[in-house]
Short mmCIF file of C-alpha atoms in Angstrom, two decimals:
data_model
loop_
_atom_site.label_atom_id
_atom_site.label_comp_id
_atom_site.label_asym_id
_atom_site.label_seq_id
_atom_site.Cartn_x
_atom_site.Cartn_y
_atom_site.Cartn_z
CA MET E 3 -0.11 0.37 -0.14
CA ASN E 4 1.62 3.27 -0.63
CA LEU E 5 0.88 6.44 1.50
CA LYS E 6 -2.55 8.06 -0.82
CA ASP E 7 -3.76 4.85 0.60
CA LYS E 8 -3.10 4.49 3.44
CA ILE E 9 -4.12 8.95 4.02
CA ASN E 10 -7.92 7.80 6.15
CA LYS E 11 -9.63 10.74 4.49
CA ASP E 12 -12.61 10.94 7.15
CA ARG E 13 -9.44 12.46 9.30
CA LEU E 14 -7.68 14.42 6.47
CA PRO E 15 -7.37 18.30 7.38
CA GLU E 16 -9.67 20.61 5.27
CA HIS E 17 -7.20 23.18 4.85
CA ILE E 18 -2.95 22.57 4.96
CA ALA E 19 -1.48 25.46 5.09
CA ILE E 20 2.86 25.94 3.96
CA ILE E 21 5.87 28.30 3.85
CA MET E 22 7.62 26.51 0.84
CA ASP E 23 11.39 26.76 2.01
CA GLY E 24 15.35 26.39 1.00
CA ASN E 25 14.82 27.00 -3.02
CA GLY E 26 18.13 29.42 -3.58
CA ARG E 27 20.05 26.74 -0.82
CA TRP E 28 18.97 23.90 -2.68
CA ALA E 29 20.17 26.17 -5.53
CA THR E 30 23.73 26.61 -3.80
CA LYS E 31 23.63 23.19 -3.03
CA PHE E 32 24.62 22.32 -6.86
CA GLY E 33 26.34 25.31 -7.95
CA LYS E 34 23.93 27.28 -9.59
CA ASN E 35 21.96 30.14 -8.69
CA ARG E 36 19.11 30.66 -7.10
CA MET E 37 16.85 31.53 -9.95
CA PHE E 38 17.05 28.09 -10.83
CA GLY E 39 15.44 26.73 -6.96
CA HIS E 40 12.73 29.59 -7.94
CA LYS E 41 11.72 27.76 -10.79
CA ASN E 42 12.32 24.28 -9.49
CA GLY E 43 10.16 25.09 -7.06
CA VAL E 44 7.59 25.72 -9.52
CA LYS E 45 7.82 22.34 -9.74
CA THR E 46 7.16 21.32 -6.70
CA VAL E 47 3.52 23.57 -5.76
CA ARG E 48 2.55 21.98 -9.17
CA LYS E 49 2.96 18.43 -7.71
CA ILE E 50 1.31 18.44 -4.19
CA VAL E 51 -1.46 21.15 -6.00
CA GLU E 52 -1.61 18.22 -8.28
CA ALA E 53 -1.52 15.32 -4.65
CA SER E 54 -3.83 18.19 -2.67
CA GLY E 55 -6.51 16.97 -5.30
CA GLU E 56 -5.75 14.14 -5.74
CA ILE E 57 -6.88 13.19 -1.41
CA GLY E 58 -9.31 16.01 -2.16
CA LEU E 59 -8.44 18.08 0.75
CA LYS E 60 -10.17 21.58 0.95
CA TYR E 61 -7.53 24.73 1.39
CA LEU E 62 -3.98 24.80 0.06
CA THR E 63 -2.03 28.07 1.70
CA LEU E 64 1.52 28.65 -0.20
CA TYR E 65 3.19 31.35 1.35
CA THR E 66 4.27 31.98 -2.01
CA PHE E 67 5.70 35.89 -1.65
CA SER E 68 6.20 37.47 1.99
CA THR E 69 6.41 41.09 2.40
CA GLU E 70 9.68 40.61 3.63
CA ASN E 71 11.01 39.23 0.53
CA TRP E 72 10.52 43.33 -1.26
CA ASN E 73 14.08 43.18 0.62
CA ARG E 74 15.45 40.87 -1.45
CA PRO E 75 17.65 42.08 -5.05
CA PRO E 76 16.43 44.17 -6.75
CA LYS E 77 17.45 41.91 -9.30
CA GLU E 78 15.79 38.54 -8.29
CA ILE E 79 13.01 40.62 -6.99
CA SER E 80 11.95 40.92 -10.51
CA ALA E 81 12.99 37.50 -11.65
CA LEU E 82 11.14 35.78 -9.51
CA MET E 83 7.75 38.55 -10.03
CA ASP E 84 8.00 37.69 -14.34
CA LEU E 85 8.46 33.67 -13.11
CA LEU E 86 4.87 34.30 -11.27
CA VAL E 87 3.47 35.46 -14.65
CA MET E 88 4.43 32.80 -16.45
CA THR E 89 3.71 30.40 -14.56
CA ILE E 90 -0.11 32.15 -13.90
CA HIS E 91 -0.36 31.71 -17.51
CA LYS E 92 0.58 28.67 -17.93
CA GLU E 93 -0.88 26.81 -15.47
CA LEU E 94 -3.78 28.68 -15.77
CA LYS E 95 -6.00 26.34 -17.95
CA ASP E 96 -4.82 22.75 -15.80
CA LEU E 97 -5.36 24.95 -13.00
CA ASN E 98 -8.59 25.03 -14.77
CA LYS E 99 -10.09 22.34 -16.00
CA ASN E 100 -8.29 20.69 -12.27
CA ASN E 101 -11.89 22.98 -10.85
CA VAL E 102 -9.44 24.63 -8.52
CA VAL E 103 -10.16 27.54 -7.21
CA ILE E 104 -7.60 29.88 -6.98
CA LYS E 105 -7.25 32.97 -4.22
CA VAL E 106 -5.39 35.02 -3.48
CA ILE E 107 -4.05 37.14 0.49
CA GLY E 108 -1.53 40.05 0.96
CA ASP E 109 0.00 43.72 -0.06
CA ILE E 110 -0.82 43.50 -3.86
CA ASP E 111 -1.46 46.48 -4.63
CA ARG E 112 2.99 46.41 -3.87
CA LEU E 113 2.42 43.98 -7.04
CA ASN E 114 3.47 45.20 -10.39
CA LYS E 115 0.23 45.97 -12.71
CA LYS E 116 1.30 43.18 -15.39
CA ILE E 117 1.00 40.65 -11.96
CA GLN E 118 -1.88 42.30 -10.90
CA SER E 119 -4.19 40.99 -14.12
CA GLU E 120 -2.66 37.70 -14.13
CA LEU E 121 -4.03 37.57 -10.80
CA ARG E 122 -7.54 39.17 -11.31
CA HIS E 123 -7.62 37.06 -14.77
CA ALA E 124 -6.46 33.71 -12.71
CA ILE E 125 -9.50 34.23 -9.15
CA ASP E 126 -12.32 35.10 -12.16
CA THR E 127 -12.07 32.34 -14.43
CA THR E 128 -11.54 29.67 -11.39
CA LYS E 129 -14.29 31.72 -9.65
CA ASN E 130 -17.12 29.38 -9.86
CA ASN E 131 -14.54 25.98 -9.11
CA THR E 132 -15.78 23.33 -6.91
CA GLY E 133 -11.86 22.20 -6.18
CA LEU E 134 -8.96 23.11 -4.49
CA ASN E 135 -9.29 26.34 -3.04
CA LEU E 136 -5.28 26.80 -3.98
CA VAL E 137 -4.74 30.19 -1.83
CA MET E 138 -1.35 31.97 -2.29
CA ALA E 139 -0.04 33.97 0.32
CA LEU E 140 2.13 37.61 -2.33
CA SER E 141 3.22 40.63 -0.48
CA TYR E 142 1.78 39.04 3.24
CA SER E 143 2.91 38.86 6.12
CA ALA E 144 0.95 38.53 9.29
CA ARG E 145 1.71 41.94 11.40
CA TRP E 146 0.46 43.19 8.42
CA ASP E 147 -2.82 41.95 8.55
CA ILE E 148 -3.82 42.24 11.59
CA ILE E 149 -2.45 45.93 11.73
CA LYS E 150 -4.73 46.48 8.59
CA ALA E 151 -7.56 44.84 10.84
CA ILE E 152 -6.89 46.37 13.96
CA LYS E 153 -6.19 49.45 11.65
CA LYS E 154 -9.88 48.90 10.17
CA ILE E 155 -11.62 48.10 13.55
CA VAL E 156 -10.60 51.71 14.59
CA VAL E 157 -12.45 53.56 11.91
CA GLU E 158 -14.92 51.24 12.02
CA ALA E 159 -15.48 52.25 15.77
CA GLY E 160 -14.44 56.33 15.16
CA GLU E 161 -17.75 55.94 12.62
CA GLY E 162 -19.72 54.87 16.36
CA LYS E 163 -20.00 51.18 13.94
CA VAL E 164 -18.34 49.46 16.35
CA VAL E 165 -18.73 49.30 20.43
CA GLN E 166 -16.28 47.20 22.68
CA ASP E 167 -18.71 44.15 23.79
CA ASP E 168 -18.48 43.94 19.74
CA VAL E 169 -15.38 42.60 19.84
CA SER E 170 -14.62 39.44 19.30
CA GLU E 171 -12.14 36.49 18.30
CA ASP E 172 -14.83 35.96 15.03
CA PHE E 173 -14.84 39.90 14.51
CA VAL E 174 -11.62 39.89 14.24
CA GLU E 175 -10.92 37.08 12.21
CA LYS E 176 -13.56 38.74 9.74
CA ARG E 177 -11.34 41.99 9.28
CA LEU E 178 -8.38 39.18 8.09
CA SER E 179 -6.69 38.42 4.59
CA THR E 180 -8.11 35.19 5.02
CA ALA E 181 -11.57 35.15 6.35
CA GLY E 182 -14.42 33.50 4.49
CA ILE E 183 -10.76 30.26 4.53
CA PRO E 184 -10.59 28.65 8.17
CA ASN E 185 -8.35 28.68 10.35
CA PRO E 186 -5.24 25.80 8.71
CA GLU E 187 -4.96 22.21 10.69
CA LEU E 188 -1.71 21.39 9.61
CA LEU E 189 1.33 24.11 8.53
CA ILE E 190 4.14 22.40 6.99
CA ARG E 191 7.89 23.60 6.52
CA THR E 192 10.29 22.34 4.45
CA SER E 193 14.07 23.11 4.79
CA GLY E 194 14.65 22.17 8.18
CA GLU E 195 14.06 25.75 9.48
CA PHE E 196 11.36 26.15 12.72
CA ARG E 197 9.93 28.29 12.92
CA ILE E 198 6.82 30.43 10.75
CA SER E 199 8.66 33.91 9.53
CA ASN E 200 5.34 35.91 9.88
CA PHE E 201 2.55 33.40 7.98
CA LEU E 202 -0.57 33.31 9.36
CA LEU E 203 -0.11 33.98 13.17
CA TRP E 204 -4.16 34.02 13.51
CA GLU E 205 -4.90 31.36 12.07
CA LEU E 206 -2.47 29.15 13.89
CA ALA E 207 -2.99 28.98 17.63
CA TYR E 208 -4.05 25.58 17.27
CA SER E 209 -2.11 24.05 14.17
CA GLU E 210 -0.13 21.24 13.82
CA MET E 211 3.35 22.07 12.98
CA TYR E 212 4.95 19.45 10.54
CA PHE E 213 8.90 20.21 9.91
CA SER E 214 10.52 18.62 6.55
CA GLU E 215 14.37 18.91 6.55
CA LYS E 216 14.11 18.19 3.04
CA PHE E 217 14.21 21.31 0.77
CA TRP E 218 11.70 22.83 -1.81
CA PRO E 219 12.66 21.54 -4.86
CA GLU E 220 13.06 17.78 -3.16
CA PHE E 221 9.80 17.93 -1.25
CA SER E 222 8.28 15.23 -2.86
CA LYS E 223 3.79 13.13 -3.09
CA ASP E 224 4.91 11.06 -0.55
CA ASP E 225 6.94 13.38 1.33
CA PHE E 226 3.39 15.67 1.44
CA TYR E 227 0.96 12.46 2.43
CA GLY E 228 3.84 10.94 5.06
CA ALA E 229 3.23 14.59 7.12
CA ILE E 230 -0.49 14.39 7.27
CA LEU E 231 0.12 10.64 7.87
CA ASP E 232 1.94 12.11 10.70
CA TYR E 233 -0.35 15.05 11.63
CA GLN E 234 -3.56 12.61 11.15
CA ASN E 235 -1.50 9.90 14.02
CA ARG E 236 -1.46 12.65 16.71
CA GLU E 237 -4.03 13.73 19.98
CA ARG E 238 -5.53 17.74 18.94
CA ARG E 239 -6.09 18.19 22.68
CA PHE E 240 -7.41 22.14 22.28
CA GLY E 241 -6.37 21.81 25.87
CA LYS E 242 -7.90 19.29 26.95
CA VAL E 243 -7.18 16.46 28.46
CA SER E 244 -7.19 12.87 26.44
CA GLU E 245 -10.25 11.64 28.32
CA GLN E 246 -11.99 14.09 27.11
CA LEU E 247 -12.32 13.60 23.27
#
């Protein structure tokens, strides 16, 4: 029996989030430039999106480009943006054919107009699909998102639309970029790093964490299935004791 067949579909996470780390270091290992790693990382994205659809996953969020990534050398940022446009344009037909819904979270206004146009087209093309929701976190950071939500609340309070007793977890969640998207049950990070790097800080409060030693271009479908199996062998207590579950 292969790993995919061992997955209990009744205990499948509804939402998996992934920090796709290690493209540059993987490329360096082979004496190549960083863009070689990013291009091969796209191939892994294709495999994991395909794997997600095969097992019936509802939501997959990929940390595609953080607000901190804007601090990288301009040449690398430009190349990454070109790769992003090319990838969306190239993959959209198959994603739509496979019933994938494309969503985007993040400070999209910072992206160039060409990318914004490609993203709007992809979102509009797939909006009526009913399969996997592929959420791309672009120009995103959790602190940026939380600050944005606080600003919204301050404005609403100033307009007399909000009073103190209105504020609850649900109230805040509705003002985040991820409004309407269930919180991830599982976070996967590749490359052997043990941190969440300003990603979905609010949403990951009760998520299970899985860290892989593999660089993202090395991460396979079986690695993905293995992470899900590991998740399914854990006991999620949410502050309770085992006997209460």
